[in-house]
XYZ file of C-alpha atoms in Angstrom:
684
model
C 0.000 0.000 0.000
C 1.374 3.392 -0.964
C 1.927 5.783 1.927
C 0.990 9.415 1.603
C 3.998 11.689 2.088
C 1.885 13.616 4.587
C 1.822 10.569 6.864
C 5.366 11.321 7.909
C 6.612 14.702 9.125
C 9.021 16.650 6.888
C 12.690 16.667 7.753
C 13.436 19.225 10.432
C 17.114 18.827 11.201
C 19.335 20.952 8.987
C 22.275 18.952 7.599
C 25.791 20.366 7.716
C 27.419 21.784 4.604
C 29.621 18.701 4.394
C 26.562 16.479 4.092
C 25.847 17.722 0.565
C 27.504 15.993 -2.385
C 27.491 16.570 -6.097
C 25.460 14.132 -8.221
C 28.596 12.989 -10.132
C 26.823 13.334 -13.455
C 28.456 14.059 -16.756
C 27.912 17.160 -18.888
C 24.305 17.382 -20.141
C 22.798 15.333 -17.269
C 24.490 17.592 -14.736
C 23.071 20.673 -16.456
C 19.598 19.118 -16.466
C 19.922 18.492 -12.725
C 21.003 22.107 -12.207
C 18.013 23.350 -14.205
C 15.631 21.175 -12.199
C 17.151 22.320 -8.897
C 17.088 26.008 -9.807
C 13.462 25.704 -10.923
C 12.550 24.072 -7.604
C 14.084 27.019 -5.771
C 12.310 29.445 -8.105
C 8.967 27.852 -7.225
C 9.299 28.851 -3.557
C 7.069 31.688 -2.430
C 8.941 34.556 -0.770
C 8.601 34.577 3.018
C 5.730 36.731 4.209
C 6.866 37.465 7.755
C 10.589 37.094 8.437
C 13.673 37.228 6.199
C 11.612 38.594 3.304
C 14.516 40.249 1.518
C 16.785 37.227 1.959
C 14.226 34.834 0.510
C 13.346 37.123 -2.416
C 17.032 37.565 -3.263
C 17.754 33.811 -3.240
C 14.665 32.969 -5.296
C 15.320 35.677 -7.901
C 18.957 34.652 -8.390
C 17.847 31.052 -8.913
C 15.323 32.181 -11.528
C 18.073 33.989 -13.442
C 20.405 30.995 -13.225
C 17.678 28.698 -14.512
C 17.764 30.742 -17.744
C 21.484 29.954 -18.058
C 20.943 26.224 -17.580
C 18.009 26.214 -19.994
C 20.195 27.888 -22.620
C 22.874 25.228 -22.214
C 20.361 22.408 -22.646
C 18.976 24.003 -25.805
C 22.513 24.149 -27.207
C 23.894 20.687 -26.358
C 26.895 21.149 -28.634
C 28.398 23.495 -26.057
C 27.929 21.062 -23.170
C 31.260 19.255 -23.271
C 33.036 20.400 -20.138
C 36.668 20.409 -19.227
C 37.478 18.993 -15.775
C 37.682 22.515 -14.279
C 34.318 23.532 -15.793
C 32.717 20.306 -14.600
C 33.999 20.986 -11.086
C 32.556 24.514 -11.217
C 29.109 23.183 -12.102
C 29.302 20.448 -9.468
C 30.106 23.025 -6.787
C 27.274 25.197 -8.070
C 24.926 22.240 -7.649
C 25.990 21.855 -4.009
C 25.462 25.560 -3.290
C 21.994 25.481 -4.846
C 21.187 22.355 -2.813
C 22.096 24.217 0.345
C 20.023 27.248 -0.667
C 17.021 25.019 -1.274
C 17.481 23.285 2.089
C 17.767 26.614 3.920
C 14.553 27.847 2.286
C 12.799 24.574 3.163
C 13.905 24.721 6.779
C 12.756 28.304 7.176
C 9.423 27.510 5.491
C 8.689 24.367 7.527
C 10.191 25.360 10.856
C 9.055 27.410 13.808
C 8.547 31.109 13.147
C 9.302 31.993 16.760
C 12.615 30.154 16.693
C 13.436 31.621 13.297
C 12.898 35.055 14.849
C 15.281 34.219 17.695
C 17.892 33.046 15.150
C 17.263 35.859 12.677
C 20.855 37.107 12.546
C 22.321 33.604 12.177
C 19.927 32.749 9.352
C 20.616 36.026 7.592
C 24.335 35.249 7.762
C 23.645 31.800 6.293
C 21.911 33.339 3.283
C 24.789 35.793 2.900
C 27.464 33.078 3.050
C 25.713 31.038 0.360
C 25.446 34.128 -1.830
C 29.192 34.734 -1.470
C 29.933 31.126 -2.412
C 27.770 31.515 -5.487
C 29.606 34.750 -6.305
C 32.945 32.947 -6.137
C 31.752 30.270 -8.555
C 30.429 32.870 -10.984
C 33.768 34.706 -10.812
C 35.475 31.642 -12.271
C 32.653 30.809 -14.673
C 34.275 29.713 -18.003
C 32.622 32.103 -20.460
C 35.264 31.421 -23.105
C 34.719 27.688 -22.989
C 30.924 27.783 -23.213
C 29.040 29.372 -26.065
C 26.287 31.590 -24.718
C 24.066 34.143 -26.351
C 24.922 37.733 -25.490
C 21.739 38.180 -23.485
C 22.407 35.134 -21.320
C 26.047 36.090 -20.846
C 24.985 39.560 -19.678
C 22.480 37.919 -17.345
C 25.212 35.768 -15.739
C 27.379 38.858 -15.317
C 24.443 40.599 -13.663
C 23.930 37.726 -11.208
C 27.659 37.742 -10.441
C 27.570 41.490 -9.764
C 24.522 41.130 -7.505
C 26.162 38.335 -5.548
C 29.378 40.302 -5.161
C 27.552 43.286 -3.668
C 25.628 41.154 -1.186
C 25.704 42.086 2.505
C 24.052 40.477 5.537
C 20.565 41.943 5.704
C 18.236 41.867 8.704
C 15.015 43.780 8.364
C 14.692 46.427 11.139
C 11.126 45.217 11.672
C 12.418 41.712 12.418
C 14.926 43.110 14.914
C 12.191 45.105 16.659
C 9.882 42.079 16.739
C 12.607 39.937 18.299
C 13.193 42.563 20.967
C 9.465 42.654 21.736
C 9.306 38.893 22.236
C 12.343 38.870 24.525
C 10.907 41.745 26.557
C 7.606 39.903 26.865
C 9.346 36.740 28.116
C 11.318 38.790 30.628
C 8.120 40.376 31.961
C 6.372 37.003 32.165
C 9.294 35.677 34.195
C 8.643 38.572 36.595
C 4.981 37.477 36.763
C 3.742 40.445 34.725
C 0.859 39.530 32.424
C 1.583 40.569 28.820
C -0.369 43.461 27.333
C -2.989 41.808 25.140
C -2.735 44.341 22.296
C 1.048 44.022 22.119
C 0.780 40.242 22.288
C -1.730 40.252 19.432
C 0.548 42.456 17.321
C 3.544 40.161 17.876
C 1.576 37.007 17.088
C 0.024 38.481 13.947
C 3.381 39.822 12.726
C 4.646 36.238 12.905
C 1.784 35.097 10.687
C -0.075 33.266 13.470
C -3.638 34.294 12.730
C -5.754 31.630 14.449
C -5.719 28.762 16.922
C -4.758 26.234 14.259
C -1.616 28.139 13.232
C -0.682 28.564 16.908
C -0.957 24.824 17.497
C 1.168 24.158 14.422
C 3.731 26.628 15.771
C 3.814 24.814 19.117
C 4.417 21.508 17.328
C 7.208 23.092 15.271
C 8.848 24.399 18.443
C 8.586 20.963 20.034
C 10.266 19.442 16.974
C 12.964 22.119 17.077
C 13.991 21.001 20.562
C 15.352 17.798 19.017
C 17.589 19.829 16.693
C 19.348 21.582 19.559
C 22.445 20.377 21.337
C 22.917 22.862 24.178
C 20.471 22.927 27.065
C 20.072 26.721 27.001
C 18.621 26.670 23.498
C 16.242 23.871 24.504
C 15.113 25.816 27.568
C 14.638 28.969 25.480
C 12.352 27.022 23.156
C 10.322 25.752 26.123
C 9.792 29.379 27.150
C 8.604 30.234 23.643
C 6.172 27.290 23.735
C 4.702 28.691 26.947
C 4.282 32.115 25.345
C 2.586 30.775 22.192
C 0.309 28.524 24.249
C -0.742 31.494 26.371
C -1.312 33.622 23.280
C -3.412 30.891 21.681
C -5.750 30.688 24.673
C -6.034 34.436 25.249
C -6.300 35.580 21.636
C -8.037 32.724 19.854
C -9.815 30.873 22.641
C -11.585 27.739 21.416
C -11.765 28.285 17.672
C -11.724 24.533 17.014
C -12.359 23.296 20.510
C -15.790 21.867 19.943
C -14.634 19.470 17.246
C -14.657 15.875 18.458
C -11.272 14.349 19.116
C -10.611 11.232 17.054
C -7.040 10.648 18.124
C -7.971 7.546 20.073
C -8.499 5.734 16.782
C -5.433 3.644 16.104
C -4.175 2.966 12.630
C -2.596 -0.232 14.003
C -5.896 -1.658 15.255
C -6.406 -3.888 12.227
C -2.829 -5.197 12.220
C -1.211 -8.077 14.069
C 1.628 -6.404 15.934
C 4.718 -8.581 16.497
C 4.972 -9.579 20.163
C 8.446 -8.042 20.536
C 7.093 -4.678 19.388
C 4.325 -4.558 22.005
C 4.816 -2.951 25.389
C 4.412 -5.573 28.157
C 2.405 -2.986 30.104
C -0.089 -1.664 27.555
C 0.182 -4.491 24.990
C 0.181 -1.699 22.381
C 2.808 -0.885 19.753
C 5.788 0.781 21.418
C 6.605 4.275 20.150
C 9.651 4.954 22.322
C 11.030 1.690 23.775
C 13.300 2.052 26.793
C 15.174 -0.415 28.999
C 14.789 -0.347 32.795
C 17.280 -1.504 35.441
C 16.134 -5.137 35.215
C 16.828 -5.278 31.476
C 13.143 -5.382 30.480
C 11.917 -3.098 27.661
C 8.775 -0.961 27.951
C 7.266 1.989 26.147
C 8.557 5.164 27.796
C 5.113 6.660 28.379
C 3.795 3.504 30.048
C 6.736 2.865 32.364
C 6.858 6.554 33.295
C 3.246 6.353 34.435
C 3.987 3.140 36.362
C 6.864 4.822 38.210
C 4.962 8.092 38.750
C 2.135 6.066 40.295
C 4.496 5.122 43.137
C 5.715 1.691 42.027
C 9.371 0.795 42.582
C 9.374 -2.632 40.948
C 9.666 -3.918 37.398
C 6.095 -4.663 36.207
C 7.078 -7.856 34.409
C 9.547 -9.477 36.811
C 8.546 -7.949 40.137
C 12.191 -7.158 40.912
C 12.968 -3.929 42.736
C 14.344 -1.256 40.408
C 17.744 -0.234 41.776
C 17.401 2.985 39.773
C 14.723 4.583 37.592
C 16.932 5.601 34.677
C 15.356 4.778 31.305
C 17.794 3.853 28.552
C 16.517 4.215 24.959
C 16.381 0.930 23.054
C 17.344 2.479 19.712
C 17.844 -0.816 17.897
C 14.303 -1.938 18.700
C 12.904 1.510 17.910
C 14.487 1.379 14.452
C 13.016 -2.067 13.843
C 9.564 -0.829 14.869
C 9.898 2.196 12.578
C 10.862 -0.056 9.668
C 7.901 -2.339 10.357
C 5.516 0.629 10.468
C 6.762 1.884 7.128
C 6.380 -1.572 5.612
C 2.800 -1.681 6.888
C 2.103 1.820 5.582
C 1.297 3.401 8.938
C 2.832 6.561 10.435
C 5.326 6.205 13.250
C 6.470 8.840 15.724
C 9.511 7.822 17.727
C 8.829 10.156 20.622
C 5.671 11.995 21.592
C 5.849 15.768 21.420
C 5.114 16.066 25.113
C 8.062 13.831 25.907
C 10.315 16.086 23.854
C 9.386 19.007 26.082
C 9.294 17.033 29.339
C 12.875 15.902 28.797
C 14.056 19.536 28.871
C 14.608 21.498 32.042
C 11.798 24.002 32.499
C 12.267 27.743 32.809
C 10.733 30.351 35.081
C 9.203 32.075 32.057
C 7.620 28.821 30.837
C 6.216 28.048 34.274
C 4.755 31.537 34.744
C 3.290 31.433 31.234
C 1.598 28.137 32.141
C 0.197 29.656 35.343
C -1.135 32.634 33.407
C -2.700 30.361 30.797
C -4.378 28.239 33.455
C -5.600 31.248 35.406
C -7.114 32.742 32.262
C -8.861 29.494 31.330
C -10.211 28.709 34.803
C -11.561 32.242 35.235
C -13.137 32.051 31.791
C -14.704 28.682 32.612
C -16.164 29.992 35.868
C -17.816 32.821 33.957
C -19.034 30.771 30.992
C -22.632 31.643 30.165
C -23.343 28.778 27.760
C -22.442 25.113 27.483
C -20.844 25.774 24.078
C -18.515 28.365 25.618
C -17.722 26.030 28.518
C -16.917 23.211 26.105
C -14.358 25.382 24.333
C -12.561 26.208 27.585
C -12.684 22.637 28.904
C -11.209 21.432 25.613
C -8.281 23.835 26.093
C -7.801 22.589 29.661
C -7.883 19.025 28.355
C -5.150 19.818 25.818
C -3.073 21.681 28.396
C -3.404 18.890 30.968
C -1.705 16.523 28.505
C 1.475 18.542 28.235
C 3.453 18.158 31.470
C 3.367 17.885 35.259
C 3.593 21.655 35.756
C 0.426 22.158 33.739
C -1.404 19.437 35.648
C -0.338 20.920 38.973
C -1.288 24.470 37.959
C -4.741 23.420 36.711
C -5.558 21.604 39.945
C -4.135 24.355 42.153
C -6.206 26.951 40.294
C -9.372 25.169 41.443
C -10.427 23.672 38.121
C -11.541 20.281 39.471
C -14.737 21.452 41.269
C -15.733 23.382 38.137
C -15.097 20.375 35.885
C -17.346 18.236 38.102
C -20.359 20.272 36.900
C -19.996 18.804 33.422
C -19.847 15.108 34.348
C -23.571 14.606 34.902
C -25.891 12.565 32.699
C -27.921 15.634 31.726
C -24.800 17.288 30.335
C -23.847 14.110 28.479
C -27.235 13.832 26.783
C -27.251 17.382 25.421
C -23.519 18.089 25.133
C -21.628 14.759 24.830
C -18.377 16.438 23.733
C -18.371 18.550 26.885
C -18.758 15.465 29.076
C -15.918 13.710 27.233
C -13.641 16.735 27.549
C -14.396 17.146 31.255
C -13.790 13.522 32.260
C -10.675 13.337 30.076
C -9.250 16.456 31.706
C -9.759 14.859 35.125
C -8.100 11.709 33.802
C -5.061 13.679 32.624
C -4.873 15.547 35.923
C -4.885 12.242 37.821
C -1.496 11.302 36.385
C 0.077 13.622 38.964
C 0.199 11.877 42.335
C -0.870 14.944 44.334
C -3.883 15.410 42.084
C -5.204 11.942 42.894
C -5.877 13.119 46.429
C -7.394 16.382 45.181
C -9.789 14.487 42.919
C -10.883 12.000 45.584
C -11.338 14.752 48.190
C -13.233 17.136 45.873
C -16.933 16.919 46.617
C -18.717 15.072 43.826
C -15.635 14.387 41.682
C -15.337 10.651 42.266
C -19.092 10.125 42.084
C -19.136 12.143 38.868
C -16.479 9.931 37.303
C -18.400 6.822 38.391
C -21.591 8.260 36.893
C -19.814 8.741 33.566
C -18.513 5.178 33.788
C -22.052 3.861 34.315
C -24.085 6.121 32.029
C -21.708 8.226 29.957
C -23.071 9.528 26.656
C -20.274 8.020 24.560
C -17.952 5.036 24.716
C -15.012 7.428 24.812
C -16.390 9.093 27.947
C -16.953 5.712 29.608
C -13.496 4.483 28.601
C -11.781 7.561 29.993
C -13.803 7.275 33.203
C -12.530 3.688 33.521
C -9.011 4.934 32.881
C -9.487 7.493 35.664
C -10.558 4.712 38.032
C -7.395 2.856 37.110
C -5.221 5.904 37.698
C -6.771 6.656 41.102
C -6.447 3.013 42.146
C -2.676 3.391 41.911
C -2.866 4.522 45.554
C -3.550 1.501 47.751
C -6.089 3.186 50.051
C -8.112 4.445 47.089
C -7.921 1.028 45.435
C -9.603 -0.576 48.434
C -12.238 2.178 48.575
C -13.036 1.901 44.875
C -13.240 -1.878 45.158
C -15.952 -1.535 47.803
C -18.204 0.457 45.455
C -20.681 -1.810 43.678
C -21.250 0.862 40.994
C -17.549 0.795 40.106
C -17.431 -3.007 39.836
C -20.616 -3.181 37.759
C -19.636 -0.239 35.559
C -16.237 -1.720 34.720
C -17.642 -5.191 34.050
C -20.405 -3.816 31.810
C -17.917 -1.725 29.850
C -15.553 -4.675 29.448
C -18.437 -6.800 28.199
C -20.265 -4.391 25.890
C -17.844 -1.635 24.866
C -15.687 -1.285 21.757
C -12.154 -2.662 21.926
C -10.439 0.518 23.121
C -12.975 1.028 25.935
C -12.839 -2.667 26.825
C -9.095 -2.369 27.349
C -9.563 0.655 29.607
C -12.046 -1.307 31.706
C -9.909 -4.454 31.845
C -6.774 -2.693 33.085
C -8.824 -0.972 35.782
C -10.302 -4.338 36.800
C -6.818 -5.835 36.915
C -5.564 -3.084 39.191
C -8.544 -3.474 41.536
C -7.913 -7.233 41.576
C -4.713 -6.525 43.471
C -6.871 -6.329 46.596
C -8.123 -9.712 47.890
C -11.359 -8.278 49.307
C -12.182 -6.666 45.950
C -11.551 -9.934 44.097
C -14.442 -11.492 46.002
C -16.765 -8.708 44.810
C -15.464 -9.064 41.265
C -16.218 -12.789 41.305
C -19.704 -12.146 42.678
C -20.226 -9.538 39.958
C -19.368 -12.009 37.196
C -15.794 -11.132 36.312
C -15.052 -14.737 35.262
C -17.924 -14.734 32.792
C -16.934 -11.310 31.486
C -13.350 -12.381 30.971
C -14.500 -15.529 29.213
C -16.583 -13.423 26.852
C -13.667 -11.222 25.747
C -10.997 -13.918 25.713
C -11.209 -14.464 21.962
C -10.769 -10.748 21.171
C -8.397 -9.715 23.975
C -6.714 -12.932 25.108
C -3.706 -11.426 26.900
C -5.715 -8.931 28.925
C -8.362 -11.526 29.748
C -6.004 -14.275 30.867
C -3.925 -11.850 32.970
C -7.060 -10.855 34.906
C -8.053 -14.490 35.236
C -4.658 -15.291 36.730
C -5.009 -12.520 39.315
C -8.565 -13.469 40.224
C -7.932 -17.210 40.585
C -4.875 -16.588 42.738
C -6.684 -14.307 45.164
C -10.316 -15.319 44.799
C -10.379 -18.665 46.619
C -12.485 -21.678 45.740
C -15.387 -19.555 44.491
C -13.197 -18.102 41.745
C -11.752 -21.517 40.914
C -15.184 -23.055 40.593
C -16.432 -20.183 38.423
C -13.449 -20.592 36.113
C -13.963 -24.318 35.541
C -15.649 -23.811 32.163
C -12.760 -21.692 30.865
C -10.132 -24.427 31.109
C -10.512 -25.384 27.456
C -10.148 -21.760 26.390
C -6.953 -21.561 28.433
C -5.743 -24.610 26.549
C -6.283 -22.741 23.280
C -4.186 -19.821 24.549
C -1.462 -22.256 25.632
C -1.391 -23.557 22.080
C -1.904 -20.378 20.044
C -1.319 -17.377 22.298
C 1.571 -14.946 22.573
C 4.448 -15.615 24.969
C 2.883 -13.388 27.624
C -0.543 -14.952 27.127
C 0.840 -18.474 27.374
C 2.705 -17.538 30.530
C -0.465 -16.252 32.236
C -2.511 -19.196 30.964
C -0.009 -21.681 32.386
C 0.117 -19.850 35.715
C -3.698 -19.760 35.903
C -3.994 -23.473 35.183
C -1.375 -24.291 37.823
C -3.368 -22.339 40.424
C -6.676 -23.891 39.386
C -5.321 -27.460 39.380
C -3.628 -27.073 42.759
C -6.588 -25.404 44.452
C -9.428 -27.044 42.553
C -8.334 -30.629 42.889
C -8.609 -33.658 40.561
C -11.737 -32.413 38.787
C -9.813 -29.468 37.393
C -6.903 -31.646 36.290
C -9.276 -34.120 34.667
C -10.879 -31.306 32.644
C -7.421 -30.180 31.504
C -6.300 -33.708 30.693
C -9.076 -34.285 28.135
C -7.803 -31.449 25.915
C -6.341 -33.172 22.825
C -2.541 -33.074 22.761
C -2.280 -31.144 26.017
C 1.095 -32.671 26.996
C 2.601 -31.750 23.627
C 1.221 -28.211 24.004
C 2.793 -27.899 27.453
C 6.095 -29.219 26.112
C 6.034 -26.496 23.458
C 5.570 -23.837 26.118
C 8.466 -25.338 28.087
C 10.648 -25.107 24.992
C 10.113 -21.405 24.318
C 8.551 -18.216 25.594
C 9.274 -16.420 28.849
C 11.292 -17.911 31.704
C 8.304 -17.749 34.025
C 6.093 -19.341 31.365
C 8.527 -22.242 30.973
C 8.647 -22.711 34.728
C 4.867 -22.709 35.059
C 4.508 -25.138 32.148
C 6.943 -27.528 33.837
C 4.897 -27.348 37.042
C 1.689 -27.949 35.106
C 3.151 -31.005 33.392
C 4.258 -32.394 36.752
C 0.728 -31.946 38.126
C -0.760 -33.744 35.120
C 1.599 -36.685 35.492
C 1.025 -36.977 39.241
C -2.741 -36.985 38.586
C -2.350 -39.666 35.913
C -0.316 -41.764 38.354
C -2.934 -41.328 41.082
C -0.592 -39.319 43.333
C -1.265 -36.169 45.356
C -1.327 -32.984 43.259
C 1.482 -31.141 45.067
C -0.815 -28.533 46.613
C 1.955 -27.036 48.695
C 3.996 -24.121 47.419
C 1.016 -22.750 45.550
C 2.969 -19.690 44.483
C 6.619 -19.775 43.423
C 8.805 -17.448 45.463
C 9.776 -15.480 42.379
C 6.218 -15.319 41.028
C 4.850 -11.997 39.855
C 1.798 -11.231 37.772
C 2.475 -8.626 35.131
C 0.179 -5.733 35.931
C -1.067 -4.382 32.630
C -0.962 -0.646 33.148
C -2.687 0.161 29.869
C -4.124 3.502 30.888
C -0.905 5.271 29.888
C -2.064 4.721 26.311
C -5.429 6.290 27.066
C -3.978 9.248 28.967
C -1.564 10.229 26.254
C -4.236 10.014 23.566
C -6.783 11.854 25.657
């Protein structure tokens, strides 16, 4: 399947001069390449905001040179170059390549950062003009037959290049000074003058909310092009300024549009097991290695650690440090696979690019000002449509970083958001309900905000109401994800597990919802199943039947929950799971390594606790010993160990011996807790 070029972002990093090479073509083919290149440069539109004169000069010179190359092609008899002439044209090709790249970078890149680098970029244009002048000085007029008009044109271009000087428009210099002054005042907690801010933003060509969001994305991309930390921090400050300007000047111009980013282009594909995060079971975008040597997606493991866990989710070992080391080899393999499948791939989320950079006082104060403006505007909203626009902006801001999440909660946004969680709001304004619950979900990532949410009157009940009767599946799924996030604190996990509405809401969503919402519900159920008392309520509520119903579609998630429930749920859970034994046999035979591991562990628990009847049901599965041998020969270390135990139980049963009911749990046993809500949060 052909992939649209728009599926992948344009190149942002500017290559060094040494990265350009001549095409090593002979005579007429080289001239044709020069004509094509000069025409490409000529097709650029002059810059409208910054570096106008520089761009016009470069484009016009290329237009004139294209006439020279066209003349040479029309007179092929003259295109037999000496080595020195060939070298001159090859060097000219390199210079034109660099001019084109500079124009592309300035066109595609951040306008704010271009303004900050205005003098450097102007010097770059000037240096390329001087190099072109040098090549035209040695141009072999005597060797090449040109018409008089074309020869005079080349002389004109040479004269223009020779007179070139670095040019920075005084208006650009003034605009740069205004931006720096504004950042300095923000750092001193002085709110920018709205008229001056509007003038600056408009002079940069940012005329609406959409262009501001594109500018923020360009600044986030630019961070990756910088080496020194000061430049990265300066860009973070600029992001804060543009984000503030977007909210104050353009408000919610596109806020009421539904958000479809939860839809995954990989949903219809079978993702290789090695490319899936053990936590979310989704395609990894930024794989990293933790202290135990296990690989996870950065976003997922960050959430796991931020939720207060100090162990490796897969092995249960204590993490001796929380450093995350990029697994670049695996990331490259994933990127190659995505391209082969024709789906876009982003190696690192934009938020991660910013979060990895040390924040600045200006950026923090800009965030506080943005939040204060939005919360005050929300409190004074006269209509639901106006409120939806503001809540959408809070939702977007709450995705960005911990500072934003802290500022939003500290500004008192949570009690106001609670107003929009009710069923009446969902029926008439479903987008508003989705935006409100998703904002609360994003806020809950921050540990301190979990307590704020639980202690805010009506917040938890509002989330539960959305879970039970939300207007859309997205609202219900994000409510389930919020339950998961809050249950990261042990005391809240026990409290949530005691609420019948939570248990029923999660089970209903897991049973009836679309796949994405089912996953949100299942990971929340799994987290609640960490409490033995809650497992009993889950079993009473029908968790075994629910898991059985989704096992064909979501085998790994289902069998992981089943393992947790059978381990902690006692004989009632074992008895309820009796009819699933054959399905577990199918997963042992056909499932992924992680699925087979959990299936083997579940069967070991059921056979040990459930007695001979359980083993007899397992033994009638055709070829079960061969299936177990296959698991013992491959897969995870824990899966092989569990399979060996299961085979021993089967053989003892066949020999009429006791089933080895002691040592029910291996000392190194650890159920992988599937913390899938990180996926939901970062798409929210």
